[in-house]
XYZ file of C-alpha atoms in Angstrom:
619
model
C 0.000 0.000 0.000
C 1.303 3.395 -0.922
C 0.526 6.953 -1.895
C 0.560 8.058 -5.520
C 0.494 11.473 -7.128
C 1.286 13.151 -10.416
C 0.912 16.061 -12.763
C 0.389 16.220 -16.517
C 0.473 19.406 -18.576
C 0.511 19.671 -22.350
C 1.110 23.426 -22.058
C 4.592 23.267 -20.562
C 7.766 21.216 -20.568
C 7.714 19.789 -17.041
C 10.963 17.900 -17.516
C 12.842 20.985 -18.652
C 11.405 22.932 -15.760
C 12.684 20.191 -13.479
C 16.248 20.479 -14.707
C 16.200 24.265 -14.379
C 14.490 24.202 -11.013
C 15.748 26.676 -8.467
C 13.338 25.757 -5.713
C 10.131 27.123 -7.196
C 9.615 25.032 -10.325
C 8.297 21.625 -11.271
C 10.740 19.685 -9.132
C 9.733 21.418 -5.932
C 6.054 21.143 -6.854
C 6.021 17.397 -7.456
C 8.213 16.828 -4.401
C 5.818 18.842 -2.272
C 2.940 16.733 -3.586
C 4.814 13.550 -2.695
C 5.742 14.843 0.755
C 2.082 15.236 1.734
C 1.797 11.433 1.628
C 4.868 10.500 3.630
C 2.684 8.760 6.229
C 1.072 6.576 3.559
C 4.486 5.448 2.383
C 7.099 5.662 5.140
C 9.606 3.293 3.504
C 10.649 5.097 0.303
C 9.771 7.783 -2.205
C 10.452 8.388 -5.857
C 9.864 10.714 -8.809
C 9.800 10.253 -12.561
C 9.944 13.311 -14.820
C 9.098 13.477 -18.507
C 8.466 16.339 -20.872
C 4.766 16.647 -20.072
C 4.340 14.375 -17.066
C 5.642 14.020 -13.530
C 4.755 10.960 -11.456
C 5.437 10.577 -7.745
C 5.258 7.778 -5.220
C 5.547 7.054 -1.507
C 5.990 3.398 -0.648
C 4.835 1.162 2.163
C 6.815 -1.961 1.310
C 4.716 -5.132 1.612
C 5.694 -7.497 -1.237
C 9.208 -7.778 -2.717
C 10.771 -5.290 -0.337
C 13.878 -4.783 -2.462
C 12.352 -4.965 -5.930
C 9.157 -2.922 -5.886
C 10.643 0.570 -6.212
C 8.417 3.140 -7.883
C 7.578 4.910 -10.101
C 8.351 1.842 -12.211
C 9.356 2.065 -15.871
C 9.226 -0.486 -18.675
C 12.965 -0.056 -19.348
C 15.938 1.653 -17.665
C 16.741 4.018 -20.531
C 14.236 6.121 -22.477
C 11.150 4.514 -20.925
C 7.919 4.474 -22.844
C 5.567 3.382 -20.055
C 5.721 4.595 -16.430
C 3.578 3.375 -13.539
C 2.836 4.725 -10.054
C 0.703 2.253 -8.156
C -0.968 1.743 -4.783
C -2.668 -1.412 -3.553
C -2.515 -5.158 -3.992
C -3.356 -7.360 -6.963
C -4.129 -10.720 -5.410
C -3.970 -12.751 -8.634
C -0.556 -11.424 -9.619
C 1.078 -14.869 -9.579
C -1.352 -16.222 -12.164
C -1.055 -13.081 -14.282
C 2.733 -13.242 -14.087
C 2.696 -16.782 -15.513
C 0.263 -15.768 -18.229
C 2.325 -12.738 -19.233
C 5.599 -14.669 -19.116
C 4.083 -17.188 -21.510
C 3.407 -14.275 -23.860
C 7.088 -13.297 -23.778
C 7.267 -10.690 -21.025
C 10.382 -10.738 -18.845
C 10.213 -9.809 -15.175
C 12.927 -8.189 -13.082
C 11.108 -8.242 -9.705
C 8.671 -10.332 -7.660
C 6.344 -7.389 -7.115
C 2.722 -7.139 -8.186
C 3.622 -3.624 -9.356
C 5.611 -5.031 -12.264
C 2.752 -7.383 -13.124
C 0.459 -4.351 -13.511
C 3.068 -2.619 -15.667
C 3.511 -5.631 -17.987
C -0.254 -6.170 -18.069
C -0.656 -2.644 -19.449
C 1.980 -3.349 -22.077
C 0.110 -6.491 -23.114
C -3.538 -5.431 -22.866
C -3.584 -1.635 -22.680
C -6.661 -0.268 -20.921
C -8.172 -3.760 -20.978
C -5.782 -4.744 -18.191
C -8.578 -3.727 -15.804
C -10.533 -6.827 -16.816
C -7.681 -9.054 -15.617
C -6.962 -7.545 -12.177
C -8.348 -8.831 -8.876
C -7.707 -6.785 -5.781
C -7.694 -3.277 -4.336
C -5.746 -0.653 -6.235
C -5.446 2.851 -7.589
C -2.775 3.622 -10.144
C -1.631 5.877 -12.951
C 0.091 4.907 -16.190
C 1.856 7.494 -18.327
C 2.297 6.235 -21.891
C 5.002 8.425 -23.386
C 4.446 6.996 -26.869
C 0.818 8.108 -26.909
C 1.300 11.144 -24.643
C -1.532 9.730 -22.593
C -2.363 9.359 -18.880
C -4.501 6.501 -17.586
C -5.965 6.585 -14.059
C -7.569 3.398 -12.686
C -9.497 2.668 -9.487
C -10.566 -0.752 -8.190
C -14.118 -2.010 -8.550
C -15.431 -1.323 -5.032
C -13.373 1.803 -4.388
C -11.209 0.373 -1.619
C -8.297 2.581 -2.657
C -8.895 6.319 -3.125
C -7.944 8.419 -6.151
C -8.621 12.161 -6.567
C -7.957 14.565 -9.411
C -8.384 18.195 -10.470
C -7.986 20.001 -13.779
C -5.033 22.339 -14.223
C -3.660 24.389 -17.094
C -3.220 21.999 -20.003
C -3.892 18.854 -17.988
C -4.581 17.635 -14.473
C -3.090 16.658 -11.132
C -3.995 13.514 -9.213
C -3.279 11.912 -5.873
C -4.327 9.355 -3.296
C -5.548 12.206 -1.107
C -6.742 15.768 -1.802
C -3.869 17.198 0.235
C -1.480 16.058 -2.507
C -3.387 18.174 -5.013
C -3.278 21.230 -2.759
C 0.523 21.149 -2.855
C 0.249 22.147 -6.530
C 0.093 25.944 -7.007
C -2.906 25.749 -9.359
C -5.148 23.910 -6.879
C -6.361 25.981 -3.964
C -8.392 24.402 -1.159
C -11.741 26.078 -1.761
C -15.112 25.145 -0.288
C -18.356 26.387 -1.794
C -22.020 25.729 -1.075
C -22.057 22.686 -3.328
C -19.155 21.153 -1.408
C -20.778 21.725 1.979
C -24.003 20.275 0.619
C -22.141 17.145 -0.464
C -20.455 16.845 2.925
C -23.337 17.513 5.273
C -26.071 15.726 3.339
C -24.360 12.425 4.289
C -25.261 10.827 0.950
C -21.694 9.786 0.101
C -21.801 10.622 -3.584
C -18.756 9.537 -5.541
C -17.329 12.087 -7.948
C -17.828 15.491 -6.329
C -16.128 16.193 -3.005
C -16.272 18.853 -0.313
C -13.526 20.648 -2.250
C -14.455 22.803 -5.245
C -12.854 21.444 -8.407
C -11.571 18.245 -6.774
C -13.187 15.000 -7.885
C -12.861 11.293 -7.182
C -12.326 8.731 -9.886
C -15.436 6.555 -9.612
C -14.926 3.024 -8.274
C -14.720 0.555 -11.130
C -13.722 3.337 -13.518
C -10.793 4.523 -15.551
C -10.007 8.065 -16.585
C -7.960 9.020 -19.645
C -6.214 12.316 -20.313
C -4.647 13.064 -23.707
C -4.509 16.001 -26.075
C -8.187 15.436 -26.908
C -9.222 16.058 -23.306
C -10.454 14.051 -20.318
C -12.728 11.020 -20.549
C -13.968 8.709 -17.787
C -15.749 5.387 -18.243
C -16.957 2.548 -16.050
C -15.375 -0.849 -16.558
C -17.376 -2.540 -13.775
C -20.678 -2.042 -11.994
C -23.297 -4.124 -10.264
C -25.723 -5.835 -12.628
C -28.884 -7.879 -12.103
C -28.617 -11.515 -13.135
C -30.983 -14.463 -12.661
C -29.990 -16.726 -9.778
C -30.383 -20.373 -10.768
C -28.500 -22.171 -7.978
C -30.426 -24.083 -5.324
C -29.933 -23.226 -1.615
C -27.327 -25.927 -0.999
C -25.257 -24.907 -4.019
C -25.610 -21.237 -3.110
C -24.313 -21.835 0.408
C -21.373 -23.825 -0.931
C -20.485 -21.213 -3.541
C -20.716 -18.335 -1.057
C -18.503 -20.265 1.343
C -15.988 -20.949 -1.402
C -15.877 -17.319 -2.501
C -15.314 -16.019 1.031
C -12.750 -18.710 1.749
C -10.795 -17.978 -1.433
C -10.904 -14.215 -0.903
C -9.568 -14.459 2.655
C -6.839 -16.980 1.929
C -5.512 -15.256 -1.202
C -5.139 -11.990 0.721
C -2.713 -13.482 3.218
C 0.404 -12.910 1.082
C 2.939 -10.420 2.489
C 6.680 -10.165 3.103
C 5.976 -8.269 6.347
C 4.150 -9.155 9.598
C 0.398 -9.601 9.168
C -2.539 -9.702 11.609
C -6.320 -9.519 11.772
C -8.851 -7.104 13.229
C -11.066 -9.229 15.505
C -13.992 -7.345 17.024
C -15.901 -10.372 18.255
C -18.556 -10.064 15.565
C -19.391 -12.691 12.949
C -17.709 -10.867 10.048
C -14.239 -10.465 11.536
C -14.349 -13.839 13.276
C -14.911 -15.731 10.021
C -12.078 -13.878 8.275
C -9.747 -14.420 11.236
C -10.548 -18.143 11.386
C -9.889 -18.628 7.677
C -6.576 -16.802 7.561
C -5.389 -18.389 10.826
C -6.023 -21.787 9.257
C -4.258 -20.777 6.052
C -1.287 -19.481 8.015
C -0.942 -22.854 9.747
C -1.171 -24.647 6.397
C 1.621 -22.492 4.983
C 3.951 -22.229 7.961
C 3.111 -25.257 10.086
C 0.795 -26.001 13.019
C 2.829 -23.825 15.367
C 2.117 -20.648 13.355
C -0.001 -18.191 15.329
C -1.886 -15.232 13.934
C -1.981 -11.982 15.871
C -5.448 -10.438 16.319
C -6.514 -7.085 17.743
C -9.598 -5.418 19.187
C -10.262 -2.001 20.701
C -11.980 -1.174 23.990
C -12.390 1.756 26.357
C -11.546 2.106 30.015
C -14.520 1.318 32.273
C -16.533 0.144 29.246
C -17.530 -3.106 30.942
C -19.077 -1.187 33.836
C -20.467 1.792 31.934
C -21.730 0.264 28.690
C -25.307 1.178 27.816
C -26.995 0.097 24.607
C -28.123 2.572 21.988
C -29.608 2.554 18.511
C -26.388 1.117 17.046
C -24.908 -1.038 19.821
C -26.357 -4.011 21.665
C -23.463 -5.269 23.744
C -19.853 -5.019 24.895
C -17.474 -6.427 22.253
C -14.428 -7.389 24.315
C -15.625 -10.675 25.864
C -16.753 -11.954 22.461
C -13.479 -10.968 20.797
C -11.464 -12.710 23.515
C -13.597 -15.837 23.223
C -13.256 -15.860 19.424
C -9.486 -15.420 19.650
C -9.179 -18.316 22.095
C -11.475 -20.512 19.983
C -9.464 -19.842 16.798
C -6.097 -19.878 18.551
C -4.813 -16.377 17.850
C -2.435 -14.281 19.892
C -5.135 -11.796 20.814
C -4.639 -8.283 22.191
C -7.164 -5.688 23.299
C -6.077 -2.078 23.009
C -7.747 -0.138 25.832
C -8.139 3.618 25.411
C -9.098 6.202 28.007
C -10.898 9.556 27.560
C -7.664 11.521 27.682
C -6.281 9.796 24.583
C -9.567 10.269 22.734
C -9.734 13.971 23.616
C -6.051 14.713 23.054
C -5.905 17.639 20.568
C -2.951 16.161 18.686
C -4.785 12.883 18.134
C -7.977 14.587 17.003
C -6.081 16.902 14.664
C -4.182 13.960 13.155
C -7.500 12.263 12.372
C -8.996 15.340 10.714
C -5.814 15.926 8.709
C -5.870 12.305 7.568
C -9.501 12.564 6.431
C -9.193 15.897 4.566
C -12.859 16.279 5.495
C -14.925 17.774 8.320
C -17.181 14.705 8.343
C -16.301 11.959 10.781
C -17.585 10.096 13.804
C -15.535 11.625 16.587
C -14.238 9.231 19.218
C -14.836 6.254 16.905
C -12.423 7.762 14.380
C -9.867 8.706 17.011
C -10.006 5.256 18.595
C -9.592 3.546 15.221
C -6.597 5.756 14.450
C -5.016 4.935 17.823
C -5.790 1.225 17.408
C -4.013 1.242 14.055
C -1.053 2.987 15.636
C -0.710 0.246 18.252
C -1.070 -2.483 15.628
C 1.626 -0.864 13.474
C 4.178 -1.474 16.235
C 3.953 -5.194 15.419
C 2.326 -5.594 11.976
C 2.308 -3.842 8.612
C -0.791 -5.539 7.164
C -4.175 -6.257 8.793
C -7.229 -8.059 7.432
C -10.665 -6.684 8.252
C -14.280 -7.842 8.201
C -15.478 -4.605 6.580
C -18.261 -4.901 3.946
C -19.900 -8.135 5.179
C -22.991 -6.222 6.319
C -23.404 -4.703 2.862
C -22.760 -7.992 1.074
C -24.905 -10.261 3.281
C -27.603 -7.889 4.534
C -26.475 -7.276 8.098
C -27.802 -3.777 8.766
C -31.121 -3.165 10.541
C -32.526 -1.363 7.521
C -32.583 -4.607 5.531
C -35.039 -6.076 8.049
C -36.986 -3.083 9.344
C -40.420 -2.609 7.688
C -40.332 1.131 8.421
C -36.955 1.516 6.708
C -38.078 -0.597 3.750
C -41.203 1.509 3.313
C -39.406 4.859 3.566
C -38.279 6.530 0.364
C -35.021 7.791 1.804
C -31.446 6.706 2.270
C -31.765 4.143 5.061
C -28.824 5.269 7.220
C -30.502 8.666 7.642
C -33.334 6.902 9.457
C -31.080 5.379 12.132
C -30.634 8.527 14.227
C -32.639 11.049 12.207
C -31.580 14.684 12.181
C -30.383 14.586 15.790
C -26.944 13.426 14.603
C -26.738 15.764 11.613
C -24.505 18.814 11.605
C -26.579 21.697 13.023
C -26.171 24.263 10.256
C -26.545 28.018 10.626
C -30.098 28.880 9.505
C -28.916 31.121 6.663
C -26.571 28.417 5.371
C -29.222 25.722 5.770
C -31.604 27.796 3.635
C -28.910 28.150 0.981
C -27.923 24.458 0.930
C -31.506 23.086 0.913
C -30.291 19.691 2.043
C -33.753 18.040 2.319
C -34.473 18.779 -1.339
C -30.982 17.647 -2.339
C -31.457 14.380 -0.483
C -34.819 13.753 -2.129
C -33.489 14.474 -5.634
C -30.375 12.376 -5.098
C -32.414 9.480 -3.721
C -34.638 9.401 -6.791
C -31.590 9.345 -9.060
C -29.880 6.673 -6.963
C -32.764 4.187 -6.954
C -33.391 4.772 -10.657
C -29.863 3.468 -11.294
C -30.495 0.145 -9.520
C -30.661 -2.703 -12.065
C -33.795 -4.846 -12.188
C -34.791 -8.199 -13.615
C -38.028 -8.315 -15.614
C -39.321 -11.079 -13.365
C -38.431 -9.325 -10.104
C -41.274 -8.667 -7.691
C -41.588 -5.320 -5.928
C -40.567 -6.606 -2.481
C -37.489 -8.366 -3.859
C -36.492 -5.306 -5.867
C -36.858 -3.098 -2.815
C -34.300 -5.222 -0.999
C -32.042 -5.040 -4.048
C -32.334 -1.255 -3.875
C -31.295 -1.276 -0.231
C -28.285 -3.431 -0.964
C -27.275 -1.344 -3.971
C -27.429 1.865 -1.905
C -25.411 0.202 0.845
C -22.719 -1.092 -1.509
C -22.392 2.013 -3.659
C -22.721 4.700 -0.979
C -22.625 3.642 2.664
C -19.741 1.225 2.143
C -17.638 3.794 0.331
C -17.469 6.156 3.287
C -16.493 3.234 5.532
C -13.719 2.295 3.108
C -12.523 5.902 2.987
C -12.443 6.008 6.779
C -10.480 2.791 7.052
C -8.010 3.745 4.312
C -7.276 7.222 5.631
C -6.890 6.306 9.287
C -4.852 3.158 8.656
C -2.546 4.747 6.093
C -1.959 7.696 8.417
C -0.282 5.101 10.664
C 1.524 3.309 7.806
C -0.746 0.253 8.078
C -2.289 -1.583 5.139
C -5.812 -2.927 5.760
C -7.254 -5.551 3.411
C -10.961 -6.282 2.996
C -11.738 -9.815 1.723
C -15.507 -9.207 1.636
C -14.897 -6.623 -1.105
C -13.874 -9.372 -3.534
C -15.874 -8.396 -6.611
C -16.890 -11.968 -7.494
C -18.355 -12.433 -4.022
C -20.175 -9.102 -4.267
C -21.597 -9.930 -7.688
C -22.867 -13.338 -6.590
C -24.350 -12.146 -3.296
C -26.011 -9.160 -4.974
C -28.024 -11.572 -7.123
C -28.780 -14.145 -4.429
C -32.482 -14.095 -3.450
C -33.252 -12.650 -0.043
C -35.059 -15.808 1.019
C -31.624 -17.471 0.958
C -29.814 -14.539 2.556
C -31.932 -14.774 5.723
C -33.042 -18.401 5.517
C -32.637 -18.923 9.287
C -34.700 -15.868 10.149
C -31.640 -13.755 10.988
C -29.322 -11.341 9.235
C -26.312 -12.719 7.332
C -27.578 -16.322 7.236
C -25.183 -17.353 4.466
C -22.161 -16.067 6.350
C -23.367 -17.793 9.511
C -23.476 -21.057 7.552
C -19.800 -20.608 6.727
C -18.977 -19.758 10.345
C -20.330 -22.994 11.788
C -17.468 -24.945 13.275
C -14.880 -22.189 12.843
C -16.471 -19.614 15.179
C -17.923 -20.032 18.678
C -21.717 -20.302 18.937
C -21.875 -17.132 21.019
C -20.474 -15.171 18.076
C -22.542 -17.012 15.462
C -25.816 -15.974 17.077
C -24.791 -12.599 18.450
C -26.894 -9.615 17.208
C -25.314 -7.091 14.901
C -23.139 -4.631 16.844
C -21.612 -1.506 15.341
C -18.130 -0.156 16.003
C -17.878 0.683 19.727
C -18.034 4.164 21.200
C -16.936 5.204 24.664
C -19.617 5.677 27.327
C -17.377 7.422 29.838
C -18.923 10.665 31.194
C -15.443 12.224 31.376
C -15.307 11.958 27.597
C -18.657 13.710 27.220
C -17.540 16.498 29.567
C -14.255 16.910 27.703
C -16.064 16.956 24.362
C -18.365 19.708 25.582
C -15.322 21.739 26.574
C -13.746 21.263 23.135
C -16.998 22.186 21.413
C -17.271 25.438 23.380
C -13.770 26.340 22.260
C -14.570 25.307 18.673
C -17.512 27.717 18.482
C -15.087 30.597 18.986
C -12.804 29.487 16.142
C -12.882 31.503 12.888
C -15.855 30.796 10.576
C -17.353 28.052 12.742
C -20.363 30.184 13.693
C -20.868 30.944 9.980
C -21.467 27.243 9.391
C -22.780 25.790 12.674
C -25.998 26.762 14.462
C -24.744 27.838 17.879
C -28.270 27.695 19.345
C -28.656 23.993 18.602
C -25.080 23.292 19.661
C -25.682 25.236 22.847
C -28.495 22.886 23.841
C -26.098 19.950 23.644
C -23.522 21.913 25.612
C -26.006 22.566 28.400
C -27.003 18.904 28.769
C -25.374 17.181 31.771
C -22.438 15.116 30.504
C -23.735 11.853 31.954
C -27.084 12.362 30.182
C -25.791 13.443 26.763
C -27.621 11.419 24.051
C -25.455 9.777 21.419
C -26.926 11.835 18.571
C -26.355 15.114 20.395
C -22.823 14.038 21.199
C -22.186 13.427 17.513
C -23.316 16.989 16.802
C -20.604 18.219 19.150
C -18.075 15.919 17.484
C -18.881 17.496 14.121
C -18.416 21.025 15.466
C -15.031 20.161 16.959
C -13.919 18.485 13.736
C -15.137 21.451 11.690
C -12.943 23.825 13.694
C -9.899 21.574 13.331
C -10.518 21.149 9.603
C -10.867 24.882 8.996
C -7.760 25.614 11.041
C -5.595 23.060 9.236
C -6.619 23.602 5.619
C -7.528 27.307 5.846
C -9.870 26.867 2.873
C -11.199 29.771 0.876
C -14.933 29.854 1.666
C -16.978 30.715 -1.423
C -20.441 30.779 0.136
C-alpha cells in the first residue's frame, strides 16, 4: 500500500522545468505533492519526470521489499511506459505466468511489475484481468496519454483536479493542494455534499476536486479528459439451489480471505468479536498454519475503552460489549489476541484529534470512533504492517437493521438517515441551511440513486426493494467506511485488506435471493453457515453490533469543553448553528444522548478542519 500522485500538462515542458528548477519550479512542486503522503508510504519515495508528465510515489513496502521501487518504468533508458501504483493485486502470480508465456520478462517479484507488464500487453483492458484493491496511474510516453484506474469497489482512493493543459492527481486531496494551481476552496455545493451524508462519488467537499469513480478509468490526452466505467453491479438471474448457493458463497469467502494473506511483512487480523471479523480471522489463521506449520499463530486485535464493561449502555447502534466476544473468538481460533484499551484523555487529546482530521481531509467523521480507530491502528503498526478486516460483510450479506426493518423498507429515503434522524446531523446556521436546501438535495439524489439500480423483468416489488437497499449500501454507505479505514490506517503506515470486497463475491451475493440470505430468520444467514465450526456459537448468534463508542462521562464532559472552544474558532459560527449546539452543551455530561454528542463531534472536527486547511470559503 502506498501513496501516488502526479501532474500532466501539455502546455509546458515539465521535464525541462525540473532540470532548471531553483526551488520554485516543477521539481519542488512534485516533491511537495509527494511529501504530503509521507505517512502513507514511510519506507521510500520516488519521482519520474518526462516532458509533459511528472509521477510521484511514496511506498509502504509489503511485497518484494527490495524490488518494488516506484515509479516503475518499462525499461531503464528512455522509458515508454511509467507506472505509479498503490494497492494489492491478489492474482498477480497467475497473471505473471500468463504474461511470461506471452514473452514478457520480469525483473522483480512485485505485483507492481505485473500491472506494468499487463498494461503493455492489454492496454486499458488490463482492468478486466486484475483482482484486488488498487489505484494507479500509467503514463504512456508513446501516446502522450495518462490513464488513471481505481478498483471495482473503491477500496483505494484516487482524486484529481484540472489544471492548465492537464490535471493533477493523488491518493488524497492534500497532494493536489501542494500544486500551485489547486487551492483548497469550499463552496455551497461542497458543503451540501459533505453535510447531506449521501456519500456521492465524484464530487467532493472541495471545489474542483473529484474522485475517480470506483470501477472506472479516466484518460487524459490532447483530446481532453474522458472517464468510463469498466465494472458495476448488474442484475442476473440466480439459478442455484440453496445448498449450491451456500457452498459457492462459502468458497468465494474462503478464497478471498486466503488469497489476501500474502505479504513479506508481519500480518494480523482485526477481531472485534462479531461474525464478520471472526470468520475472516478463522480462515486466515487456518491458512497461516497450512503455509507455515501447526505452530504458526496469527496476531489479532480489538479495541476497547476504560470502564466500558461497567459503563456500557446500549443505543440505537450497539447491543453489547465487544471485548468478551473478541477474547472468546481469539481463544477458539487460537490467535495471539490483544485488546487495546483507550481512556478519555487519549480520545480527547488535541494532537490525536487533529491527526484524524488531517488524515480525512474532510470535516465529516464520527468523533471518538475515528480517534479510537486511528489509535488502534497505531498500536497495531508497532507489530504488523498488514491487517485483514471484516469490513463490507454487512453490505454484502444484509447485516444492517434497515434490511429487516419494515419502516426503513417503506421509507423513500437513504436508510442510514433513518437510524438517528436529524439529531446526529450537523446543526447548520439557519442562513446556510436555507442556501444548501439539504432536504431537497437528499430527495433528488435518492430518486436518481434508486433509478440506477438494475432490475430483472421477473423481479417482484418486495425483492427489488431489498435489491435497492443493498445497492445503496454497496455504492454509498460502504464507500465512506472504506474511505475512513483507508485514511486512518494509512496515516499510521498500516495496510488494511478487505476480503468481503472481492468483486466476485459481491456480484454473486447481490443476485442471491433474499429468502436465501436470511433463511434462518436472521441477518447474514449465508455467512453464519460458513462460520459454523470455525467460530464459537456465542459469536454465530450474536446480534449485529456496530463499532464501539466510549460511554465514559469524562469523555462527554471533555467533548463539551472542546466544542465550546470550537464555536469561537474563525468561521465556525458561519457554518454551525450555535443555538442547537448550545443545547447539547447545556445537557449534563452523563445524560448526553449519542446523537447530540455526535453533533458536538462534528463542530469540533469542523474547527480543526478549517484551522488546518484554511480553505477559501466561497459561500
